[in-house]
Amino acid sequence: MKDISSWNEGDWIAAIAAAALFAVLAIGGLIATRNSEEVVGHPRGLFVLFYAEMWERFSYYGMRALLILYLTKFWLFSDGKSNLIYGAYTSLVYITPVLGGYLADRWLGQRKAVLFGGIVLALGHLFMAYEGMHGATDPLIKQADPAINVFWLALALIIVGSGFLKANISVIVGQLYRMTDTRRDAAYTIFYMGVNTGAALGTILVGYLGETIGWAWGFGLAGIGMVFGLIIFVVGKAALKGQGEPPVPLAPVREITLYATGAAAVVVIWLLIQYQGVIQNLLIVCGIAMLGYTLYEALKLPKEPRERMFAILFLIALNPIFWGLFEQAGGSLSLYTDRFVDRQGVPTSLFQSINPIYIVILGPVFAALWAYLGKRGLEPSAPAKFGLALVQVGLSFLVFVWGARAVGMDAMTPVIFVFLIYLLATTGELCLSPVGLSAMTRLAPLHLGSFIMGAWFYMSAVGNFVAGKIGEATGGESGEMSKELTLSIYNQIGWITIGVAVVVLLLSPIVKRWMHVDTLGDRNVDNDLLGQEEIGEPQAAGIRPQTGPNP
């Protein structure tokens, strides 16, 4: 234990994060003791989901902050290979919600899917704490250690667990509100702040322990965080008011079969994550199949719901471009920060906390901004917000390149430009991610709710794999990152993204008309739950909030 007089910047940041974590938990305790059904104008269930997802993101982003460094410094993979593994891993994290969403829609229900996913995630994070051989300096010897199979298993468990949890917990948020409830966007922004509170604190605390004490300490803390999230979700079940239950009563044999399907998926992912080249072909094939299925379902619908599906496809298609740039944060940008930025003694992984901290600070500002503009009829449409998001993320890379080159290629890049690239990327994220989550649940037909949310995450997966390919390119032919090549690639992708953004902004009025927001009707209302009269209470276990025909 260091004497406080010898603490550096990294030590102080970690101490402040620990204090902030206790403060957040204290606020949660106060909310839990309130008897009212609403907290700050929102259902109590929103805050159960807030804290459950906060701990899940604590574990996930804490582990993510260490992953690229763990791959290069512990497992001794090359920079290019590490970026590709990172991209493959994060892309699979966003593919598996298609499976988790589909099983939840058809049989399992969102609540049980989240619970199962949380258990699998906790196991994965705890397996990450097992390291195996130490002291090897030859990459071939190091990567021949049988313990690497435990590492691949840990990644597979986290990937599958995320698939069952990510899409479904977001859907439960939407089920707490009517379709036309003006609080929906604000609710998703609050939820998104929970995501990023966990991400910020997890990145700092897990990253700090991993880099300064030992990898196993960091990954172990991530696993403990996921267990806390599970406990909150289980204890807070009543606050969800029966939302997210199976669409029909679930037989025990079928339920076990569904969990066995998840276990089988772990085996498949364990193989895939080791062969990253296969994943690219998988993304293409699955993407085509998903597009075909979505169009098949869309063409069966009446005009307005069909055009809403077209709007969904347009918005989802922009995901790979945005996330391909944004997700450099955990890959090539992290390595660049480690080697070419004047960090002033702060551990590299802690810089990934900048984005979620910005989200926590700016999230309420953007929520208030949209509400202020909405009351005056000036709020940009969802497609226009997506265009603005692309402008900002493209500009973030151009500003970073300008700053790095301005001080000279032989000088360390000033840390202020790391803060600036994260700032512009974050403001872009606030124009895209919470808005997109809300749009998916609002525009999707009820029977495709989790599938559409899964499709949203799937295209985020494509973006993450694109990020891995971009990161691999920064390694050049040798596989080792160079400053000049990395900045050249960043400059190119920045300009391309701004060009795409201009096209999106020009098309946004057409896509807005496809959304038919003015004719959206409520699908969750107080007194038309199917089966309500038969069970004699507003909602019981096993009854999903499907509604009868609108009058």
Coordinates of C-alpha atoms in Angstrom, one line a residue:
M1 CA 0.0 0.0 0.0
K2 CA 1.5 3.3 -1.1
D3 CA 2.0 6.2 1.4
I4 CA -0.5 8.9 0.4
S5 CA 2.4 11.4 0.1
S6 CA 3.8 9.4 -2.8
W7 CA 0.6 9.1 -4.8
N8 CA 0.8 10.2 -8.4
E9 CA -2.1 11.4 -10.7
G10 CA -3.2 7.8 -11.4
D11 CA -3.5 7.0 -7.7
W12 CA -5.6 10.1 -7.0
I13 CA -7.9 9.4 -9.9
A14 CA -8.5 5.9 -8.7
A15 CA -9.2 7.1 -5.1
I16 CA -11.7 9.7 -6.4
A17 CA -13.4 7.0 -8.5
A18 CA -13.7 4.8 -5.5
A19 CA -15.3 7.6 -3.5
A20 CA -17.7 8.4 -6.4
L21 CA -18.7 4.7 -6.5
F22 CA -19.7 4.8 -2.9
A23 CA -21.7 8.0 -3.5
V24 CA -23.6 6.4 -6.4
L25 CA -24.4 3.4 -4.2
A26 CA -25.6 5.7 -1.4
I27 CA -28.0 7.4 -3.9
G28 CA -29.2 4.0 -4.9
G29 CA -29.9 3.2 -1.3
L30 CA -32.0 6.3 -0.9
I31 CA -34.0 5.5 -4.0
A32 CA -34.6 1.9 -2.7
T33 CA -36.0 3.2 0.6
R34 CA -38.6 5.5 -1.1
N35 CA -42.2 4.2 -1.1
S36 CA -43.4 6.1 -4.2
E37 CA -43.9 4.4 -7.5
E38 CA -42.0 7.2 -9.3
V39 CA -38.6 8.7 -8.8
V40 CA -37.9 12.2 -10.4
G41 CA -40.9 11.6 -12.7
H42 CA -40.0 8.1 -13.9
P43 CA -41.0 4.6 -12.8
R44 CA -38.9 3.0 -10.1
G45 CA -38.2 0.1 -12.5
L46 CA -36.1 2.5 -14.6
F47 CA -33.7 2.9 -11.7
V48 CA -33.5 -0.9 -11.0
L49 CA -32.5 -1.3 -14.6
F50 CA -30.2 1.7 -14.3
Y51 CA -28.2 0.1 -11.4
A52 CA -28.2 -3.4 -12.8
E53 CA -26.9 -2.1 -16.1
M54 CA -24.4 0.2 -14.3
W55 CA -22.7 -2.8 -12.7
E56 CA -22.8 -4.8 -15.9
R57 CA -21.1 -1.9 -17.7
F58 CA -18.7 -1.5 -14.8
S59 CA -17.5 -5.1 -15.5
Y60 CA -17.6 -5.0 -19.3
Y61 CA -15.9 -1.6 -19.8
G62 CA -13.4 -2.2 -17.0
M63 CA -12.3 -5.4 -18.8
R64 CA -12.4 -3.7 -22.2
A65 CA -10.0 -1.0 -21.0
L66 CA -7.4 -3.6 -20.2
L67 CA -8.0 -6.0 -23.1
I68 CA -5.8 -4.4 -25.9
L69 CA -3.0 -3.9 -23.3
Y70 CA -3.4 -7.4 -22.0
L71 CA -3.2 -8.8 -25.5
T72 CA 0.0 -6.9 -26.4
K73 CA 1.8 -6.9 -23.0
F74 CA 0.8 -10.3 -21.4
W75 CA -0.1 -12.6 -24.3
L76 CA 2.5 -10.8 -26.6
F77 CA 0.4 -10.6 -29.7
S78 CA 1.4 -8.0 -32.3
D79 CA -0.3 -4.7 -32.5
G80 CA -2.1 -5.5 -35.7
K81 CA -3.2 -9.0 -34.4
S82 CA -4.3 -7.5 -31.0
N83 CA -6.5 -4.9 -32.8
L84 CA -8.1 -7.7 -34.9
I85 CA -8.8 -9.9 -31.8
Y86 CA -10.2 -6.8 -30.0
G87 CA -12.4 -6.0 -33.0
A88 CA -13.6 -9.6 -33.4
Y89 CA -14.4 -9.8 -29.7
T90 CA -16.4 -6.6 -29.5
S91 CA -18.2 -7.4 -32.8
L92 CA -19.3 -10.8 -31.4
V93 CA -20.5 -9.0 -28.2
Y94 CA -22.9 -7.1 -30.5
I95 CA -23.9 -10.0 -32.7
T96 CA -25.1 -12.3 -30.0
P97 CA -28.0 -10.0 -29.0
V98 CA -29.7 -11.3 -32.2
L99 CA -29.8 -14.7 -30.6
G100 CA -30.7 -13.4 -27.1
G101 CA -33.4 -11.1 -28.5
Y102 CA -34.9 -13.8 -30.7
L103 CA -35.1 -16.4 -27.8
A104 CA -36.6 -13.7 -25.5
D105 CA -39.2 -12.6 -28.0
R106 CA -40.4 -16.1 -28.8
W107 CA -40.1 -18.0 -25.5
L108 CA -37.9 -16.8 -22.7
G109 CA -39.0 -13.3 -22.0
Q110 CA -36.7 -10.4 -21.5
R111 CA -36.3 -10.7 -17.7
K112 CA -35.2 -14.3 -17.7
A113 CA -32.9 -13.6 -20.6
V114 CA -31.2 -10.8 -18.7
L115 CA -30.9 -13.0 -15.6
F116 CA -29.3 -15.9 -17.5
G117 CA -27.0 -13.5 -19.4
G118 CA -25.8 -11.9 -16.2
I119 CA -24.9 -15.3 -14.7
V120 CA -22.9 -16.2 -17.8
L121 CA -21.2 -12.8 -17.8
A122 CA -20.1 -13.1 -14.2
L123 CA -18.5 -16.5 -14.9
G124 CA -16.7 -15.0 -17.9
H125 CA -15.3 -12.1 -16.0
L126 CA -14.1 -14.3 -13.2
F127 CA -12.4 -16.7 -15.6
M128 CA -10.5 -13.7 -17.0
A129 CA -8.7 -13.5 -13.6
Y130 CA -6.9 -16.8 -14.4
E131 CA -3.6 -15.9 -16.1
G132 CA -1.4 -19.1 -16.4
M133 CA 2.3 -18.9 -17.2
H134 CA 4.4 -15.9 -16.3
G135 CA 7.8 -14.8 -17.4
A136 CA 7.8 -16.0 -21.0
T137 CA 9.2 -13.4 -23.5
D138 CA 8.8 -15.5 -26.7
P139 CA 5.3 -14.9 -28.2
L140 CA 5.2 -18.4 -29.6
I141 CA 6.0 -20.0 -26.2
K142 CA 3.6 -17.7 -24.5
Q143 CA 0.7 -18.3 -26.8
A144 CA 1.3 -22.1 -26.6
D145 CA 0.4 -22.0 -22.9
P146 CA -2.7 -24.1 -22.4
A147 CA -4.1 -21.3 -20.1
I148 CA -4.8 -19.3 -23.3
N149 CA -7.8 -21.7 -23.8
V150 CA -9.2 -20.4 -20.5
F151 CA -8.8 -16.9 -21.9
W152 CA -10.7 -17.7 -25.0
L153 CA -13.4 -19.4 -22.9
A154 CA -13.7 -16.3 -20.7
L155 CA -14.2 -14.1 -23.8
A156 CA -16.8 -16.6 -25.1
L157 CA -18.7 -16.5 -21.9
I158 CA -18.7 -12.7 -21.8
I159 CA -19.8 -12.5 -25.5
V160 CA -22.8 -14.9 -25.0
G161 CA -23.8 -13.4 -21.7
S162 CA -23.8 -9.9 -23.2
G163 CA -26.0 -11.3 -26.0
F164 CA -28.7 -12.4 -23.6
L165 CA -28.5 -9.2 -21.5
K166 CA -27.8 -6.2 -23.8
A167 CA -30.8 -6.2 -26.2
N168 CA -33.3 -7.3 -23.6
I169 CA -32.6 -4.9 -20.8
S170 CA -33.0 -2.0 -23.2
V171 CA -36.3 -3.5 -24.3
I172 CA -37.6 -3.6 -20.7
V173 CA -36.8 0.1 -20.4
G174 CA -39.1 0.8 -23.4
Q175 CA -41.9 -1.4 -21.9
L176 CA -42.1 0.8 -18.9
Y177 CA -43.5 3.7 -21.0
R178 CA -46.3 4.2 -23.5
M179 CA -45.3 4.5 -27.2
T180 CA -46.2 8.2 -27.3
D181 CA -44.9 9.1 -23.8
T182 CA -42.7 12.2 -24.1
R183 CA -40.5 10.9 -21.3
R184 CA -39.2 8.0 -23.5
D185 CA -36.1 9.8 -24.9
A186 CA -35.3 11.2 -21.5
A187 CA -35.7 7.7 -19.9
Y188 CA -33.2 6.3 -22.3
T189 CA -30.8 9.1 -21.7
I190 CA -31.1 8.4 -17.9
F191 CA -30.5 4.7 -18.6
Y192 CA -27.6 5.6 -20.8
M193 CA -26.1 7.6 -17.9
G194 CA -26.3 4.5 -15.8
V195 CA -24.4 2.7 -18.5
N196 CA -21.7 5.3 -18.6
T197 CA -21.5 5.8 -14.8
G198 CA -20.6 2.1 -14.6
A199 CA -18.3 2.4 -17.6
A200 CA -16.4 5.3 -16.1
L201 CA -15.9 3.9 -12.7
G202 CA -15.2 0.4 -14.0
T203 CA -12.6 1.7 -16.5
I204 CA -10.8 3.6 -13.8
L205 CA -10.9 1.1 -11.0
V206 CA -10.5 -2.1 -13.0
G207 CA -7.9 -0.5 -15.2
Y208 CA -6.0 0.9 -12.3
L209 CA -5.8 -2.4 -10.5
G210 CA -4.9 -4.3 -13.7
E211 CA -2.1 -2.0 -14.7
T212 CA -0.6 -1.2 -11.3
I213 CA -1.2 -4.3 -9.2
G214 CA -1.9 -7.2 -11.6
W215 CA -4.1 -8.3 -14.4
A216 CA -6.0 -10.8 -12.3
W217 CA -6.8 -8.1 -9.7
G218 CA -8.5 -5.9 -12.4
F219 CA -10.4 -8.7 -14.0
G220 CA -11.4 -10.1 -10.6
L221 CA -13.0 -6.8 -9.7
A222 CA -14.9 -6.8 -13.0
G223 CA -16.4 -10.1 -12.1
I224 CA -17.4 -8.9 -8.6
G225 CA -19.1 -5.9 -10.2
M226 CA -21.2 -8.2 -12.4
V227 CA -22.4 -10.2 -9.4
F228 CA -23.6 -7.0 -7.8
G229 CA -25.6 -6.2 -10.9
L230 CA -27.2 -9.6 -10.8
I231 CA -28.2 -9.1 -7.2
I232 CA -29.8 -5.7 -7.9
F233 CA -31.8 -7.1 -10.8
V234 CA -33.1 -10.0 -8.8
V235 CA -34.1 -8.0 -5.7
G236 CA -35.7 -5.3 -7.9
K237 CA -38.0 -7.6 -9.8
A238 CA -41.2 -6.2 -8.3
A239 CA -40.4 -2.7 -9.5
L240 CA -40.5 -3.9 -13.1
K241 CA -44.3 -4.4 -12.7
G242 CA -44.3 -7.7 -14.6
Q243 CA -42.6 -6.3 -17.7
G244 CA -40.4 -8.6 -19.7
E245 CA -42.0 -11.9 -18.7
P246 CA -42.4 -14.8 -21.3
P247 CA -45.1 -14.2 -24.0
V248 CA -46.7 -17.5 -22.9
P249 CA -46.2 -19.7 -19.8
L250 CA -42.9 -21.4 -20.2
A251 CA -42.6 -25.2 -19.6
P252 CA -39.5 -26.2 -17.5
V253 CA -38.2 -28.5 -20.2
R254 CA -38.3 -25.8 -22.8
E255 CA -36.7 -23.3 -20.4
I256 CA -33.8 -25.7 -19.8
T257 CA -33.5 -26.3 -23.6
L258 CA -33.2 -22.5 -24.1
Y259 CA -30.4 -22.3 -21.5
A260 CA -28.7 -25.3 -23.2
T261 CA -28.8 -23.3 -26.4
G262 CA -26.9 -20.5 -24.7
A263 CA -24.3 -23.0 -23.4
A264 CA -23.9 -24.4 -27.0
A265 CA -23.4 -20.9 -28.2
V266 CA -20.5 -20.5 -25.8
V267 CA -18.7 -23.5 -27.5
V268 CA -19.3 -22.0 -31.0
I269 CA -18.0 -18.6 -29.9
W270 CA -15.0 -20.2 -28.2
L271 CA -14.0 -21.5 -31.6
L272 CA -14.9 -18.4 -33.6
I273 CA -12.9 -15.9 -31.4
Q274 CA -9.7 -17.9 -32.2
Y275 CA -10.2 -17.6 -35.9
Q276 CA -11.0 -14.0 -36.6
G277 CA -10.9 -14.4 -40.4
V278 CA -14.1 -16.5 -40.2
I279 CA -16.0 -13.7 -38.4
Q280 CA -15.9 -11.4 -41.4
N281 CA -17.6 -13.9 -43.6
L282 CA -20.1 -14.6 -40.8
L283 CA -20.9 -11.0 -40.6
I284 CA -21.6 -10.7 -44.3
V285 CA -23.8 -13.9 -44.5
C286 CA -25.7 -13.1 -41.3
G287 CA -26.2 -9.5 -42.4
I288 CA -27.7 -10.5 -45.7
A289 CA -30.0 -13.1 -44.0
M290 CA -31.1 -10.5 -41.4
L291 CA -31.8 -7.9 -44.1
G292 CA -33.8 -10.5 -46.1
Y293 CA -35.9 -11.4 -43.0
T294 CA -36.5 -7.8 -42.1
L295 CA -37.7 -6.9 -45.6
Y296 CA -39.9 -10.1 -45.6
E297 CA -41.5 -8.9 -42.4
A298 CA -41.8 -5.3 -43.6
L299 CA -43.5 -6.2 -46.9
K300 CA -46.3 -8.0 -45.0
L301 CA -47.1 -4.8 -43.1
P302 CA -49.5 -1.9 -44.1
K303 CA -48.0 1.2 -45.6
E304 CA -47.1 3.2 -42.5
P305 CA -45.5 0.4 -40.4
R306 CA -43.7 -0.8 -43.6
E307 CA -42.2 2.6 -44.1
R308 CA -41.2 2.7 -40.4
M309 CA -39.3 -0.5 -41.1
F310 CA -37.5 1.2 -44.0
A311 CA -36.6 4.1 -41.7
I312 CA -35.2 1.6 -39.2
L313 CA -33.1 0.0 -41.9
F314 CA -31.7 3.4 -42.9
L315 CA -30.7 4.3 -39.3
I316 CA -29.3 0.9 -38.5
A317 CA -27.1 1.1 -41.7
L318 CA -25.3 4.1 -40.3
N319 CA -24.1 2.2 -37.2
P320 CA -21.0 0.6 -38.8
I321 CA -19.6 3.9 -39.9
F322 CA -20.0 5.6 -36.6
W323 CA -18.8 2.8 -34.4
G324 CA -16.0 1.9 -36.8
L325 CA -14.4 5.2 -35.8
F326 CA -15.7 5.5 -32.3
E327 CA -14.4 2.0 -31.2
Q328 CA -10.8 3.0 -32.0
A329 CA -10.9 4.1 -28.4
G330 CA -10.4 0.7 -27.0
G331 CA -8.0 -0.4 -29.8
S332 CA -5.6 1.6 -31.8
L333 CA -6.2 4.9 -29.9
S334 CA -5.4 3.1 -26.6
L335 CA -2.1 1.8 -28.1
Y336 CA -1.4 5.3 -29.5
T337 CA -2.0 6.8 -26.1
D338 CA 0.3 4.3 -24.5
R339 CA 3.2 5.0 -26.8
F340 CA 2.9 8.5 -28.3
V341 CA 1.0 10.7 -25.9
D342 CA 2.4 12.6 -22.9
R343 CA 0.3 10.9 -20.3
Q344 CA 2.1 12.5 -17.3
G345 CA 2.2 9.2 -15.4
V346 CA -1.5 8.3 -15.7
P347 CA -2.1 4.6 -16.6
T348 CA -3.2 4.2 -20.2
S349 CA -6.4 2.4 -19.5
L350 CA -7.7 5.2 -17.4
F351 CA -8.0 7.5 -20.5
Q352 CA -10.9 5.3 -21.7
S353 CA -12.9 6.7 -18.8
I354 CA -13.0 10.1 -20.5
N355 CA -15.9 9.1 -22.8
P356 CA -18.3 7.8 -20.1
I357 CA -17.4 10.7 -17.8
Y358 CA -18.4 13.1 -20.7
I359 CA -21.6 11.1 -21.1
V360 CA -22.5 11.5 -17.5
I361 CA -21.8 15.2 -17.6
L362 CA -23.3 16.0 -21.0
G363 CA -26.2 13.4 -20.9
P364 CA -28.5 15.7 -18.9
V365 CA -27.5 18.6 -21.1
F366 CA -28.6 16.9 -24.3
A367 CA -31.7 15.5 -22.7
A368 CA -32.7 19.0 -21.6
L369 CA -31.7 20.4 -25.0
W370 CA -33.9 17.9 -26.9
A371 CA -36.8 18.7 -24.5
Y372 CA -36.3 22.4 -24.9
L373 CA -36.2 22.2 -28.7
G374 CA -39.1 19.7 -28.8
K375 CA -41.4 22.1 -27.0
R376 CA -40.7 24.7 -29.6
G377 CA -40.9 22.4 -32.6
L378 CA -37.2 22.8 -33.4
E379 CA -35.9 19.4 -32.3
P380 CA -33.9 17.7 -35.1
S381 CA -35.4 14.4 -36.4
A382 CA -33.7 11.1 -35.5
P383 CA -32.0 10.8 -39.0
A384 CA -30.8 14.4 -38.7
K385 CA -29.3 13.7 -35.3
F386 CA -27.5 10.7 -36.9
G387 CA -26.1 13.0 -39.5
L388 CA -24.8 15.4 -36.9
A389 CA -23.3 12.4 -35.0
L390 CA -21.3 11.4 -38.1
V391 CA -20.1 15.0 -38.5
Q392 CA -18.8 15.1 -35.0
V393 CA -17.0 11.8 -34.9
G394 CA -15.3 12.5 -38.2
L395 CA -14.2 15.9 -37.0
S396 CA -12.8 14.4 -33.8
F397 CA -10.2 12.4 -35.8
L398 CA -9.3 15.4 -37.9
V399 CA -8.8 17.6 -34.8
F400 CA -6.6 14.8 -33.3
V401 CA -4.5 14.5 -36.4
W402 CA -4.0 18.3 -36.6
G403 CA -3.0 18.5 -33.0
A404 CA -0.5 15.6 -33.2
R405 CA 1.1 17.0 -36.4
A406 CA 1.2 20.6 -35.1
V407 CA 3.7 19.8 -32.4
G408 CA 5.9 17.7 -34.7
M409 CA 6.1 14.0 -35.4
D410 CA 9.1 13.6 -33.1
A411 CA 7.3 15.1 -30.1
M412 CA 4.8 13.4 -27.8
T413 CA 1.2 14.3 -28.6
P414 CA -0.2 16.7 -26.0
V415 CA -2.8 15.0 -23.8
I416 CA -5.3 17.7 -24.5
F417 CA -5.9 16.2 -27.9
V418 CA -6.9 12.9 -26.4
F419 CA -9.6 14.8 -24.4
L420 CA -10.7 16.6 -27.5
I421 CA -11.1 13.5 -29.7
Y422 CA -13.2 11.9 -26.9
L423 CA -15.2 15.1 -26.5
L424 CA -16.3 15.3 -30.1
A425 CA -16.8 11.6 -30.3
T426 CA -19.0 11.7 -27.2
T427 CA -21.2 14.6 -28.4
G428 CA -21.7 12.5 -31.6
E429 CA -22.5 9.5 -29.5
L430 CA -25.2 11.4 -27.6
C431 CA -26.8 12.3 -31.0
L432 CA -26.9 8.7 -32.1
S433 CA -26.9 6.0 -29.4
P434 CA -29.7 6.9 -27.0
V435 CA -31.7 8.4 -29.9
G436 CA -31.2 5.2 -31.8
L437 CA -32.3 3.0 -28.9
S438 CA -35.4 5.0 -28.5
A439 CA -36.2 5.0 -32.2
M440 CA -35.8 1.2 -32.4
T441 CA -38.3 0.5 -29.6
R442 CA -40.7 3.2 -30.9
L443 CA -40.8 2.3 -34.6
A444 CA -40.5 -1.5 -34.4
P445 CA -43.7 -3.6 -34.6
L446 CA -44.5 -5.2 -31.2
H447 CA -43.8 -8.7 -32.3
L448 CA -40.3 -7.8 -33.6
G449 CA -39.2 -5.5 -30.7
S450 CA -36.3 -7.6 -29.4
F451 CA -35.3 -8.7 -32.9
I452 CA -35.0 -5.1 -34.1
M453 CA -33.0 -4.2 -31.0
G454 CA -30.8 -7.2 -31.8
A455 CA -30.4 -5.9 -35.3
W456 CA -29.4 -2.5 -34.0
F457 CA -26.6 -4.2 -31.9
Y458 CA -25.7 -6.4 -34.9
M459 CA -24.8 -3.5 -37.0
S460 CA -22.9 -2.1 -34.1
A461 CA -21.0 -5.4 -34.3
V462 CA -20.2 -4.8 -37.9
G463 CA -18.9 -1.4 -36.8
N464 CA -16.7 -3.0 -34.1
F465 CA -15.2 -5.4 -36.6
V466 CA -14.6 -2.5 -39.0
A467 CA -12.8 -0.8 -36.1
G468 CA -10.6 -3.9 -35.7
K469 CA -9.7 -3.9 -39.4
I470 CA -8.9 -0.1 -39.2
G471 CA -6.8 -0.9 -36.1
E472 CA -5.1 -3.7 -37.8
A473 CA -4.1 -1.4 -40.6
T474 CA -2.4 1.0 -38.2
G475 CA 0.1 -1.9 -37.6
G476 CA 1.2 -1.8 -41.2
E477 CA 3.0 -4.8 -42.8
S478 CA 5.1 -5.4 -39.7
G479 CA 2.2 -5.6 -37.3
E480 CA 3.7 -2.9 -35.1
M481 CA 2.0 0.5 -34.9
S482 CA 3.7 3.5 -36.3
K483 CA 2.8 7.1 -35.5
E484 CA 2.9 8.4 -39.0
L485 CA 0.8 5.6 -40.5
T486 CA -1.8 5.8 -37.7
L487 CA -2.3 9.6 -38.2
S488 CA -2.6 9.1 -42.0
I489 CA -5.3 6.5 -41.5
Y490 CA -7.1 8.7 -39.0
N491 CA -7.1 11.6 -41.4
Q492 CA -8.6 9.5 -44.2
I493 CA -11.4 8.0 -42.2
G494 CA -12.3 11.4 -40.7
W495 CA -12.8 13.0 -44.1
I496 CA -14.8 10.0 -45.5
T497 CA -17.1 10.1 -42.5
I498 CA -17.9 13.8 -42.9
G499 CA -18.7 13.2 -46.5
V500 CA -21.2 10.5 -45.6
A501 CA -22.7 12.8 -42.9
V502 CA -23.5 15.4 -45.6
V503 CA -25.5 12.8 -47.6
V504 CA -27.4 11.7 -44.5
L505 CA -28.4 15.2 -43.6
L506 CA -29.7 15.8 -47.1
L507 CA -31.8 12.6 -47.0
S508 CA -33.1 13.1 -43.4
P509 CA -36.4 14.8 -44.4
I510 CA -37.4 11.8 -46.5
V511 CA -36.5 9.4 -43.7
K512 CA -38.4 11.5 -41.2
R513 CA -41.6 11.1 -43.3
W514 CA -41.1 7.4 -43.3
M515 CA -41.2 7.4 -39.5
H516 CA -44.8 8.6 -39.4
V517 CA -44.3 9.7 -35.8
D518 CA -47.6 11.7 -35.8
T519 CA -49.6 8.5 -36.2
L520 CA -47.8 6.3 -33.6
G521 CA -50.3 4.8 -31.1
D522 CA -49.9 3.5 -27.6
R523 CA -49.3 -0.2 -27.3
N524 CA -48.8 -0.4 -23.5
V525 CA -51.7 1.2 -21.7
D526 CA -53.1 0.8 -18.3
N527 CA -56.2 -1.2 -18.9
D528 CA -55.9 -3.3 -22.0
L529 CA -53.4 -6.0 -21.0
L530 CA -54.4 -9.3 -22.5
G531 CA -55.5 -11.7 -19.8
Q532 CA -55.9 -8.9 -17.2
E533 CA -59.6 -9.8 -16.4
E534 CA -58.8 -13.5 -16.2
I535 CA -56.0 -13.1 -13.6
G536 CA -57.7 -10.4 -11.6
E537 CA -54.6 -8.2 -11.3
P538 CA -52.8 -5.7 -13.5
Q539 CA -50.0 -8.2 -14.4
A540 CA -48.9 -11.6 -13.1
A541 CA -45.9 -13.7 -13.7
G542 CA -45.8 -15.2 -17.1
I543 CA -48.0 -12.5 -18.7
R544 CA -46.3 -10.3 -21.2
P545 CA -47.7 -6.8 -21.7
Q546 CA -49.3 -7.5 -25.0
T547 CA -52.4 -5.5 -25.7
G548 CA -55.7 -6.1 -27.2
P549 CA -57.0 -4.3 -30.3
N550 CA -57.0 -0.6 -30.2
P551 CA -60.6 0.8 -30.1

